[in-house]
């Protein structure tokens, strides 16, 4: 062998040695089996990067964790790998899935002689080891739920398929999304099922419903499900299916905010090259970014248009574009470039105009919301299923139910709330009579509110859906004014009647006084013309004159009593009560009723009001007590009148021992035209209430005592010109 040959052999040997020194061995441990689309895509992504790296050698092992269920499977794998790699050293191990990572950690001394590990999985896994790098690819359930509602505004029901629901926080993330969206649609979770059951459930089209497919690794009998079976299921479904990764993106699903498994593989490969080249400042914890991806064919099938809401997204299964179909035509059109340029400018202007229109529309929507919430009238919308789809803040505040509870709830299901139940009853009455109805309730401060109900039907021409708008108008003040007018009218009528009676009685009194005067004259003439005993004459005339004077005084007192007061004056309550009792004394004594006045010491008895009308009010109360007392034993008929001061007010209690007022009547005795008497008019106690409360700014109350009824009159008093009695 000559020198040149020896030199050539040494060069070849040195080259091989240097190459062996620089080459890197990487072991890829896949927790799953070959044919599992998700992990296969990761490996494809890794290999697409490694194909340009001549110094990297890879070994790929499939651990079949979803297919093998032998109890000592991990032990068998450990022994097998130990024998296989006994004299093998790996510069880096890539673990795809938790099964492979746990296996490597548990067997690192027994099987693997390594220095670095890259782990990727769907969960966040923080590892405090400088030789271990993680790339997490967490699915974003919450964002996908919000995305689905964004592109399907009329969504009514969302099915979430996840065979690992119990192990993950899927339902918690969904609840967060629902809270943000104010629970505008229904959620149904599907965890334990089979492919055949799912096909049967979703084979028919269901309007405004969708599926969020997360994962379906096992059926209800815990049997592993093949990806091909899942693809068959997807193709049989007739409602939109959204996903969280790109495993089945081109198999008939809409898409979503997804994790790209191929992109994950490429990220792993790039990280591994940096690690093998000892690059400085390498992050040990990576989070893969999400991508918005959609299938063009499925978007068209279900008329879903994400481009109205998202600017950055990618489309798969794009149909052949116009340029590809008409290349020859474009070559001709190239000559018409100026015209084409104008067309582009027009399109850009159209896009700008559409954006501006969308902006104005959003501003209009925001303005409408602000305007509705600024309105004083409570307003709410119901769809054809009588569910509340929207409302303003005044309605939520009025009915006392939170906004989250009101959205997509029906009033019938809110019957447990008192105000909702009353509103529902008022609406039923409104719809039954086909006329205006009133909704009355008390606020927290016991103030009574009255609302007028008005309803109108609406119809959405695009969706062909219809519903009802209900407007509640606060007419509390109008009703109070109306009631005040009625009371004033009754008061004027009563005053008019009293005035008429006064005129009649004045005429009677005038006619009566002349005969009385004649009787007096005749008695005097008889006295002075008769020669009988002087003492007997004097006694006779004195008796006649006493009776005549009593008759005259009585008619004068009664004439003053029935005369209506022209204006408010200060008067003595005690004097007014005694004057009234003097007028009706004969009637009281004739019915064997014992009336007593209890005036407390140092009582201020001066009030400002209508004296005669007050006496009329008191007469109504005493007459009612008298009518009830005649049913008692004539030896036990009592009326006690107490007069006293309390907190700068004058209190008058009129008590009787007639047995009291029945429970069913006591709440209504001040109501106009309400009477418990056979021939009663029902106006007496009502006028009493009007006089005391409306005309004298007082209050009147009634309650039962142990022996009878007690009416209490409370009148305001000033501090000037105080007169006291007692």
XYZ file of C-alpha atoms in Angstrom:
726
model
C 0.000 0.000 0.000
C 1.510 3.258 -1.028
C 1.493 6.476 1.005
C -1.308 8.144 -0.968
C -3.712 5.288 -0.239
C -2.850 5.326 3.466
C -3.421 9.093 3.603
C -6.800 8.775 1.834
C -7.964 6.081 4.290
C -6.931 8.260 7.260
C -8.874 11.235 5.869
C -12.012 9.114 5.341
C -11.729 7.620 8.833
C -11.241 11.036 10.420
C -14.259 12.421 8.558
C -16.444 9.551 9.764
C -15.138 9.994 13.316
C -15.824 13.735 13.325
C -19.298 13.190 11.904
C -20.021 10.618 14.611
C -18.795 13.073 17.212
C -21.067 15.860 15.908
C -24.178 13.760 15.273
C -26.968 13.943 17.850
C -29.279 11.114 18.858
C -32.854 12.018 19.776
C -35.416 9.581 21.165
C -39.089 10.434 20.535
C -41.401 8.588 22.941
C -45.021 8.799 21.813
C -47.504 7.832 24.536
C -50.021 6.859 21.865
C -50.156 4.523 18.871
C -49.255 5.155 15.261
C -52.370 6.379 13.486
C -53.524 8.631 16.369
C -53.924 11.820 14.348
C -53.013 14.317 17.085
C -49.628 12.762 18.011
C -48.889 11.833 14.376
C -49.245 15.506 13.435
C -46.791 16.454 16.197
C -44.221 13.976 14.873
C -44.787 15.203 11.303
C -44.105 18.736 12.484
C -40.887 17.621 14.227
C -39.627 15.725 11.171
C -40.391 18.645 8.829
C -37.775 20.651 10.745
C -35.269 17.785 11.204
C -35.171 16.975 7.471
C -32.697 19.817 6.965
C -30.567 18.797 10.007
C -28.096 16.175 8.736
C -26.461 15.669 12.143
C -29.699 14.693 13.941
C -30.762 11.075 14.151
C -34.149 10.158 15.581
C -35.672 7.024 17.069
C -39.491 7.013 17.362
C -41.203 4.593 19.749
C -44.997 4.215 20.069
C -46.028 3.144 23.583
C -49.715 2.368 22.743
C -50.985 3.602 26.148
C -54.585 3.791 24.819
C -54.618 0.232 23.482
C -52.682 -1.903 25.970
C -54.237 -2.496 29.388
C -51.856 -5.194 30.809
C -51.349 -4.702 34.543
C -47.508 -4.896 34.386
C -47.234 -3.162 31.008
C -44.869 -0.466 32.268
C -42.552 -3.116 33.766
C -42.474 -5.018 30.493
C -41.689 -1.815 28.594
C -38.949 -0.966 31.066
C -37.259 -4.336 30.613
C -37.638 -4.180 26.841
C -36.187 -0.684 26.514
C -33.348 -1.523 28.887
C -32.289 -4.394 26.651
C -32.761 -2.352 23.489
C -30.847 0.745 24.609
C -28.280 -0.862 26.891
C -25.371 0.545 24.916
C -27.224 3.517 23.480
C -26.940 7.105 24.636
C -29.461 9.788 23.688
C -28.611 13.463 23.734
C -32.285 14.402 24.105
C -35.578 12.656 24.784
C -38.877 14.123 23.523
C -41.905 12.899 25.509
C -45.300 13.268 23.804
C -48.019 12.812 26.413
C -48.019 12.261 30.171
C -47.619 8.460 29.938
C -44.232 8.667 28.207
C -42.982 11.458 30.497
C -43.873 9.576 33.692
C -42.229 6.451 32.213
C -38.952 8.271 31.497
C -38.829 9.904 34.940
C -39.451 6.583 36.679
C -36.825 4.736 34.574
C -34.178 7.386 34.006
C -31.485 5.486 35.940
C -32.492 2.004 34.854
C -33.025 2.594 31.130
C -32.118 6.038 29.868
C -28.745 7.681 29.969
C -29.578 11.230 29.023
C -29.057 14.835 29.978
C -32.071 16.712 28.546
C -35.861 16.126 28.241
C -38.593 17.990 26.349
C -42.141 17.252 27.498
C -45.369 18.335 25.837
C -48.923 17.722 27.069
C -52.313 19.349 27.299
C -51.897 20.349 30.949
C -49.689 22.955 32.597
C -46.794 21.095 34.191
C -44.276 23.219 36.079
C -41.090 21.207 36.668
C -38.247 22.446 38.836
C -35.432 20.745 36.945
C -32.932 22.648 34.729
C -32.625 19.669 32.356
C -36.353 19.389 31.628
C -38.183 21.705 29.213
C -41.971 21.832 28.831
C -44.185 23.043 26.007
C -47.803 23.189 27.181
C -50.666 23.170 24.713
C -53.717 23.853 26.847
C -57.088 23.875 25.172
C -59.069 27.076 25.739
C -62.646 25.995 26.486
C -63.837 29.379 27.795
C -62.656 31.338 24.744
C -64.175 28.768 22.377
C -67.579 29.007 24.112
C -67.462 32.792 23.704
C -66.339 32.386 20.065
C -69.278 30.078 19.293
C -71.784 32.596 20.684
C -70.020 35.433 18.815
C -70.478 33.763 15.411
C -73.906 32.244 16.289
C -75.851 35.081 17.962
C -79.110 33.074 17.967
C -77.531 30.092 19.726
C -80.018 28.377 22.061
C -78.177 25.202 23.092
C -74.534 24.072 23.125
C -73.470 20.424 23.568
C -69.976 19.878 25.014
C -68.466 16.446 24.256
C -65.548 15.550 26.541
C -64.816 12.004 27.734
C -62.437 13.453 30.378
C -64.889 15.950 31.859
C -64.565 14.590 35.403
C -60.753 14.877 35.303
C -60.588 18.375 33.843
C -62.013 21.806 34.662
C -64.042 22.051 31.489
C -67.319 22.811 33.261
C -65.676 25.524 35.401
C -64.307 27.262 32.296
C -67.734 27.021 30.640
C -69.430 28.575 33.678
C -66.973 31.514 33.492
C -67.887 32.030 29.852
C -71.632 31.753 30.590
C -71.364 34.308 33.363
C -69.712 36.754 30.976
C -72.395 36.054 28.357
C -75.189 36.370 30.993
C -76.310 32.767 30.470
C -77.930 33.470 27.108
C -78.098 29.815 26.067
C -78.334 26.303 27.510
C -75.343 23.965 28.059
C -75.485 20.131 27.981
C -72.378 18.077 28.805
C -71.813 14.670 27.187
C -69.105 12.568 28.818
C -70.219 8.926 28.778
C -71.720 7.791 25.476
C -70.963 5.810 22.327
C -70.463 6.680 18.660
C -73.789 5.077 17.714
C -75.656 7.023 20.402
C -74.050 10.285 19.288
C -74.911 9.607 15.644
C -78.540 8.956 16.540
C -78.723 12.101 18.718
C -77.280 14.493 16.128
C -78.349 12.959 12.821
C -81.200 15.466 12.357
C -80.747 19.216 11.935
C -81.416 21.308 15.032
C -81.693 25.034 14.447
C -79.588 27.347 16.617
C -77.695 24.475 18.277
C -73.994 23.569 18.125
C -71.380 21.122 19.467
C -68.033 21.896 21.109
C -65.947 18.732 20.600
C -63.030 18.561 23.068
C -62.044 14.890 23.121
C -63.718 11.479 22.933
C -61.120 8.817 23.719
C -63.381 6.226 25.381
C -67.023 5.219 25.057
C -69.435 4.573 27.923
C -67.931 1.061 28.372
C -64.374 2.535 28.540
C -63.426 1.053 25.167
C -60.888 3.007 23.120
C -62.422 4.850 20.156
C -60.609 5.028 16.835
C -60.101 8.335 15.099
C -61.763 6.895 11.994
C -64.948 6.259 14.000
C -64.896 9.850 15.214
C -64.473 11.086 11.633
C -67.505 8.989 10.581
C -69.491 10.516 13.440
C -68.479 14.070 12.418
C -69.594 13.483 8.838
C -72.999 12.203 10.031
C -73.790 15.239 12.191
C -76.148 17.940 10.891
C -75.277 20.788 13.276
C -72.058 22.857 13.482
C -69.163 21.197 15.357
C -66.464 23.424 16.860
C -63.114 21.981 18.031
C -60.187 22.962 20.258
C -57.378 21.427 18.142
C -56.725 20.738 14.468
C -56.971 16.931 14.733
C -60.203 16.772 12.693
C -60.064 20.233 11.100
C -60.440 19.023 7.512
C -62.974 16.298 8.328
C -66.185 18.364 8.514
C -65.818 20.556 11.642
C -66.207 24.347 11.664
C -62.929 25.042 13.492
C -62.381 27.402 16.402
C -59.665 28.832 18.628
C -57.408 25.804 18.340
C -54.068 24.270 19.203
C -52.180 23.280 16.022
C -50.519 19.898 16.632
C -48.265 20.324 13.565
C -47.202 23.764 14.829
C -46.554 22.180 18.238
C -44.233 19.623 16.617
C -42.304 22.349 14.794
C -41.939 24.335 18.027
C -40.571 21.221 19.788
C -38.068 20.625 16.984
C -36.802 24.239 17.016
C -36.441 24.130 20.819
C -34.544 20.822 20.628
C -32.037 22.271 18.109
C -31.403 25.250 20.426
C -30.842 22.856 23.348
C -28.452 20.600 21.371
C -26.474 23.667 20.213
C -26.225 24.874 23.852
C -27.889 28.175 23.029
C -27.898 30.621 25.937
C -30.960 31.874 27.837
C -33.399 29.217 26.662
C -36.802 29.354 28.360
C -37.735 26.126 30.140
C -41.505 26.680 30.084
C -43.240 27.417 26.788
C -46.916 27.962 26.063
C -48.025 27.368 22.515
C -50.089 30.197 21.020
C -53.595 29.538 19.751
C -54.708 29.949 16.146
C -58.105 30.814 14.742
C -58.749 28.246 12.007
C -61.939 27.466 10.107
C -63.053 25.106 7.338
C -64.355 27.084 4.356
C -66.782 24.342 3.235
C -68.373 23.977 6.683
C -68.624 27.759 7.162
C -70.571 27.958 3.931
C -72.778 24.976 4.844
C -73.978 26.583 8.095
C -73.729 30.227 6.916
C -71.207 31.107 9.628
C -69.150 34.239 8.959
C -66.262 34.677 11.433
C -64.700 37.423 9.341
C -67.316 39.828 10.728
C -65.755 39.415 14.177
C -62.107 38.322 13.797
C -59.329 39.907 11.779
C -56.626 37.240 12.181
C -57.600 33.705 11.160
C -56.778 31.042 8.585
C -59.044 28.990 6.321
C -58.613 25.365 5.245
C -60.334 23.574 2.351
C -60.385 26.768 0.408
C -62.039 26.368 -2.974
C -59.886 27.034 -6.004
C -59.624 30.784 -6.326
C -60.689 32.796 -9.286
C -57.124 33.400 -10.504
C -56.364 29.690 -10.678
C -59.546 28.975 -12.576
C -59.111 31.810 -15.035
C -55.362 32.241 -15.495
C -55.737 32.996 -19.218
C -58.352 35.572 -18.504
C -56.106 37.253 -15.950
C -53.318 37.490 -18.491
C -55.691 39.433 -20.695
C -56.901 41.539 -17.780
C -53.334 42.394 -16.882
C -53.358 44.618 -19.919
C -56.278 46.400 -18.323
C -54.354 47.050 -15.110
C -55.420 50.709 -14.722
C -59.047 49.685 -14.749
C -58.283 46.899 -12.321
C -56.529 49.375 -10.066
C -59.648 51.520 -9.989
C -61.656 48.431 -9.100
C -59.304 47.696 -6.195
C -59.619 51.259 -4.989
C -63.396 50.910 -5.155
C -63.228 47.674 -3.164
C -60.997 49.291 -0.550
C -63.436 52.157 -0.305
C -66.264 49.669 0.112
C -64.375 47.885 2.890
C -63.682 51.199 4.594
C -67.326 52.183 4.244
C -68.439 48.836 5.699
C -66.111 49.279 8.655
C -67.462 52.754 9.231
C -71.016 51.431 8.953
C -70.249 48.705 11.466
C -68.749 51.298 13.787
C -71.820 53.535 13.455
C -74.079 50.530 13.993
C -72.215 49.604 17.175
C -72.426 53.203 18.355
C -76.155 53.112 17.622
C -76.532 49.902 19.611
C -74.600 51.427 22.525
C -76.722 54.570 22.293
C -79.953 52.532 22.300
C -78.781 50.640 25.401
C -77.945 53.906 27.142
C -81.262 55.437 26.085
C -83.272 52.439 27.293
C -81.536 52.418 30.656
C -82.089 56.180 30.963
C -85.855 55.784 30.513
C -87.919 55.909 33.673
C -90.365 53.290 32.412
C -89.471 49.610 33.037
C -89.326 47.739 29.671
C -88.712 44.087 28.842
C -88.838 41.807 25.767
C -90.193 38.255 25.643
C -89.754 35.797 22.782
C -92.456 33.442 21.507
C -91.585 30.998 24.330
C -92.304 33.782 26.857
C -88.652 33.942 27.906
C -87.186 37.342 28.754
C -84.543 38.072 26.100
C -83.733 41.659 27.090
C -84.773 44.451 29.451
C -83.596 47.776 30.821
C -82.126 48.374 34.281
C -85.360 49.963 35.552
C -87.217 46.666 35.053
C -84.588 44.674 36.940
C -84.616 47.210 39.780
C -88.427 47.371 39.925
C -88.999 43.620 40.038
C -86.122 43.070 42.483
C -84.347 40.274 40.549
C -80.722 40.350 39.388
C -79.947 40.690 35.672
C -78.172 37.306 35.545
C -81.297 35.626 36.927
C -83.630 37.426 34.489
C -81.842 36.640 31.192
C -83.691 33.888 29.296
C -85.933 33.182 32.286
C -89.729 33.110 32.091
C -92.009 34.884 34.549
C -93.788 31.581 35.194
C -90.554 30.092 36.544
C -90.021 33.190 38.693
C -93.332 32.809 40.559
C -91.435 32.357 43.835
C -90.658 36.105 43.663
C -93.669 38.049 44.942
C -93.353 40.962 42.489
C -92.836 38.616 39.529
C -95.946 36.666 40.540
C -98.029 39.860 40.770
C -96.744 41.049 37.400
C -97.582 37.689 35.813
C -101.131 37.833 37.230
C -101.552 41.383 35.882
C -100.313 40.314 32.423
C -102.702 37.347 32.374
C -105.554 39.682 33.253
C -104.406 42.108 30.546
C -104.273 39.393 27.859
C -107.599 37.908 28.948
C -109.573 41.167 28.825
C -107.598 42.659 25.923
C -107.484 46.040 27.612
C -105.270 48.041 29.947
C -104.361 46.419 33.271
C -102.652 47.809 36.364
C -99.653 46.331 38.154
C -99.544 47.370 41.832
C -96.863 46.559 44.406
C -95.075 47.979 47.429
C -91.451 49.100 47.363
C -88.995 48.254 50.137
C -89.906 51.490 51.955
C -93.621 50.428 51.872
C -94.495 52.997 49.191
C -97.274 51.806 46.897
C -96.452 51.979 43.185
C -99.019 51.628 40.389
C -97.924 50.802 36.823
C -100.028 50.838 33.656
C -99.321 47.860 31.356
C -98.981 48.302 27.606
C -97.844 45.557 25.230
C -96.924 45.402 21.551
C -95.998 42.504 19.273
C -92.769 42.581 17.256
C -91.387 40.413 14.460
C -87.828 39.970 13.174
C -88.129 39.638 9.388
C -84.703 38.004 9.008
C -85.159 35.250 11.571
C -88.958 35.127 11.228
C -89.123 35.115 15.025
C -91.605 37.135 17.032
C -92.226 38.190 20.588
C -93.727 40.815 22.873
C -92.499 44.168 24.209
C -94.017 45.191 27.542
C -93.846 48.786 28.815
C -94.814 49.610 32.408
C -95.756 53.265 32.961
C -95.705 54.667 36.505
C -99.113 56.314 37.075
C -98.925 56.449 40.882
C -99.141 60.262 41.005
C -101.991 60.353 38.487
C -103.967 57.848 40.552
C -103.328 59.847 43.721
C -104.556 63.025 42.016
C -107.609 61.171 40.699
C -108.358 59.814 44.163
C -107.925 63.287 45.679
C -110.399 64.694 43.146
C -112.928 61.996 44.044
C -112.543 62.789 47.734
C -112.921 66.519 47.111
C -116.020 65.833 45.044
C -117.529 63.727 47.827
C -116.657 66.432 50.332
C -118.306 69.131 48.215
C -121.374 66.937 47.727
C -121.623 66.374 51.481
C -121.189 70.078 52.169
C -123.867 70.853 49.592
C -126.223 68.371 51.269
C -125.528 69.894 54.670
C -126.147 73.360 53.264
C -129.482 72.246 51.788
C -130.465 70.601 55.081
C -129.452 73.804 56.868
C -131.687 75.917 54.646
C -134.602 73.545 55.141
C -134.045 73.418 58.875
C -133.768 77.230 59.011
C -137.187 77.427 57.389
C -138.547 74.885 59.886
C -136.948 76.814 62.749
C -138.509 80.040 61.525
C -141.914 78.394 61.387
C -141.296 76.728 64.759
C -140.278 79.905 66.595
C -143.532 81.715 65.794
C -145.728 79.057 67.508
C -143.303 78.968 70.420
C -143.634 82.714 70.813
C -147.422 82.355 70.576
C -147.390 79.651 73.277
C -145.322 81.944 75.492
C -147.752 84.853 75.013
C -150.820 82.728 75.714
C -149.214 81.303 78.864
C -148.387 84.776 80.155
C -151.900 86.091 79.397
C -153.419 83.115 81.135
C -151.217 83.740 84.098
C -152.130 87.404 84.526
C -155.855 87.004 83.745
C -156.550 84.095 86.059
C -157.250 84.786 89.683
C -155.993 81.470 91.015
C -153.277 81.078 93.564
C -150.217 83.181 92.624
C -147.680 80.554 93.567
C -149.387 77.868 91.517
C -149.590 80.249 88.524
C -145.951 81.131 88.831
C -144.904 77.475 88.914
C -147.107 76.676 85.932
C -145.736 79.480 83.780
C -142.151 78.716 84.846
C -142.466 75.117 83.635
C -143.894 76.234 80.320
C -141.167 78.823 79.808
C -138.431 76.304 80.692
C -139.655 73.849 78.052
C -140.050 76.586 75.482
C -136.501 77.838 76.191
C -135.128 74.294 75.903
C -136.875 73.819 72.562
C -135.586 77.160 71.320
C -131.993 76.536 72.467
C -132.027 73.048 70.982
C -133.127 74.210 67.582
C -130.563 77.064 67.641
C -127.770 74.641 68.548
C -128.766 72.176 65.849
C -129.075 74.969 63.312
C -125.509 76.067 64.087
C -124.264 72.449 63.957
C -125.527 71.599 60.464
C -124.275 74.869 58.994
C -121.108 74.088 56.836
C -117.886 75.838 57.873
C -116.702 78.452 55.385
C -113.025 78.392 56.365
C -110.599 76.827 58.791
C -110.559 78.290 62.295
C -109.014 77.538 65.661
C -111.520 75.807 67.916
C -111.712 73.950 71.207
C -112.050 70.184 70.693
C -113.477 69.614 74.167
C -116.112 72.343 73.648
C -116.997 70.889 70.214
C -117.460 67.385 71.658
C -119.608 68.583 74.578
C -121.707 70.684 72.190
C -122.294 67.635 69.975
C -123.266 65.460 72.963
C -125.674 68.172 74.085
C -127.402 68.102 70.680
C -127.772 64.306 70.637
C -128.346 63.994 74.390
C -131.990 62.962 74.040
C -131.151 60.208 71.510
C -128.309 58.908 73.704
C -130.403 58.868 76.896
C -133.393 57.351 75.072
C -131.182 54.360 74.117
C -129.775 54.007 77.679
C -126.177 54.704 76.604
C -123.686 55.989 79.170
C -121.287 58.478 77.494
C -118.231 59.686 79.433
C -115.518 62.168 78.505
C -112.045 61.577 79.997
C -109.988 64.766 79.528
C -106.402 64.261 80.716
C -104.794 66.988 82.835
C -103.103 69.915 81.077
C -104.288 68.808 77.641
C -103.904 71.298 74.794
C -107.356 71.075 73.153
C -106.958 73.776 70.490
C -106.771 72.661 66.864
C -106.982 74.349 63.465
C -109.721 73.105 61.112
C -113.461 72.880 60.402
C -115.419 72.767 63.680
C -118.829 71.713 62.350
C -117.344 69.135 59.960
C -115.305 67.680 62.826
C -118.495 67.390 64.889
C -120.168 65.694 61.900
C -117.258 63.192 61.749
C -117.548 62.453 65.445
C -121.329 62.092 65.108
C -120.808 59.392 62.412
C -118.582 57.381 64.763
C -120.962 57.772 67.764
C -124.023 56.873 65.657
C -122.305 53.698 64.426
C -121.438 52.785 68.020
C -125.040 53.522 69.077
C -126.439 51.243 66.344
C -124.251 48.390 67.584
C -124.883 49.071 71.296
C -128.688 48.701 70.989
C -128.024 44.967 70.606
C -126.471 44.902 74.118
C -128.252 44.747 77.437
C -129.676 48.259 78.076
C -127.880 48.291 81.474
C -124.419 47.881 79.861
C -124.125 50.332 76.962
C -121.042 52.541 77.185
C -119.133 55.015 75.056
C -115.894 56.466 76.499
C -114.164 59.458 74.880
C -110.506 60.024 75.876
C -108.724 63.303 75.072
C -104.953 63.652 75.633
C -101.701 64.975 74.143
C -98.833 62.851 72.853
C -95.722 64.029 70.967
C -97.216 67.496 70.257
C -100.371 65.962 68.806
C -103.946 65.705 70.077
C -105.346 62.180 70.415
C -109.092 61.399 70.690
C -110.074 57.781 71.415
C -113.778 56.833 71.021
C -114.294 53.411 72.598
C -117.452 51.328 72.938
C -118.319 47.930 74.414
C -120.441 46.710 71.482
C -118.266 43.666 70.727
C -115.999 45.083 67.987
C -115.875 44.945 64.190
C -115.481 41.649 62.318
C -112.042 40.939 60.849
C -113.336 40.773 57.267
C -114.960 44.242 57.575
C -112.445 46.247 59.655
C -110.061 46.860 56.703
C -112.856 48.214 54.472
C -115.041 50.373 56.741
C -113.516 53.625 55.428
C -114.104 52.582 51.790
C -116.805 54.670 50.023
C -120.210 52.968 49.659
C -119.072 50.045 51.816
C -121.575 49.309 54.574
C -122.362 46.383 56.873
C -125.865 47.730 57.555
C -128.823 46.575 55.545
C -129.909 50.099 54.571
C -126.517 51.813 55.027
C -125.170 54.231 52.387
C -121.504 53.518 53.130
C -120.650 57.229 52.952
C -120.531 58.211 56.666
C -117.182 56.788 57.766
C -115.685 57.529 54.344
C -116.578 61.231 54.760
C -115.213 61.083 58.308
C -111.849 59.901 56.919
C -111.900 62.595 54.196
C -112.617 65.364 56.723
C -110.024 64.226 59.289
C -107.188 63.270 56.908
C -107.650 65.446 53.817
C -109.261 68.560 55.285
C -107.641 68.694 58.741
C -104.311 66.948 57.937
C -104.936 64.398 60.654
C -105.167 60.627 60.835
C -107.910 58.219 61.808
C -107.400 54.599 62.787
C -109.618 51.800 64.057
C -108.894 48.638 66.016
C -110.708 46.152 68.212
C -110.300 46.063 71.986
C -111.318 43.233 74.300
C -114.854 44.614 74.606
C -115.477 46.573 71.418
C -114.145 48.968 68.800
C -111.757 51.889 69.332
C -111.557 54.758 66.822
C -108.488 57.024 67.239
C -108.338 60.528 65.767
C -104.899 62.201 65.691
C -104.733 65.939 64.951
C -101.753 68.239 64.441
C -101.284 71.195 66.852
C -99.341 74.429 66.706
C -97.591 76.079 69.645
C -99.323 79.471 69.439
C -102.407 80.522 71.462
C -102.457 77.240 73.364
C -105.438 76.682 75.648
C -105.453 73.790 78.054
C -108.078 72.031 80.073
C -107.996 69.587 82.926
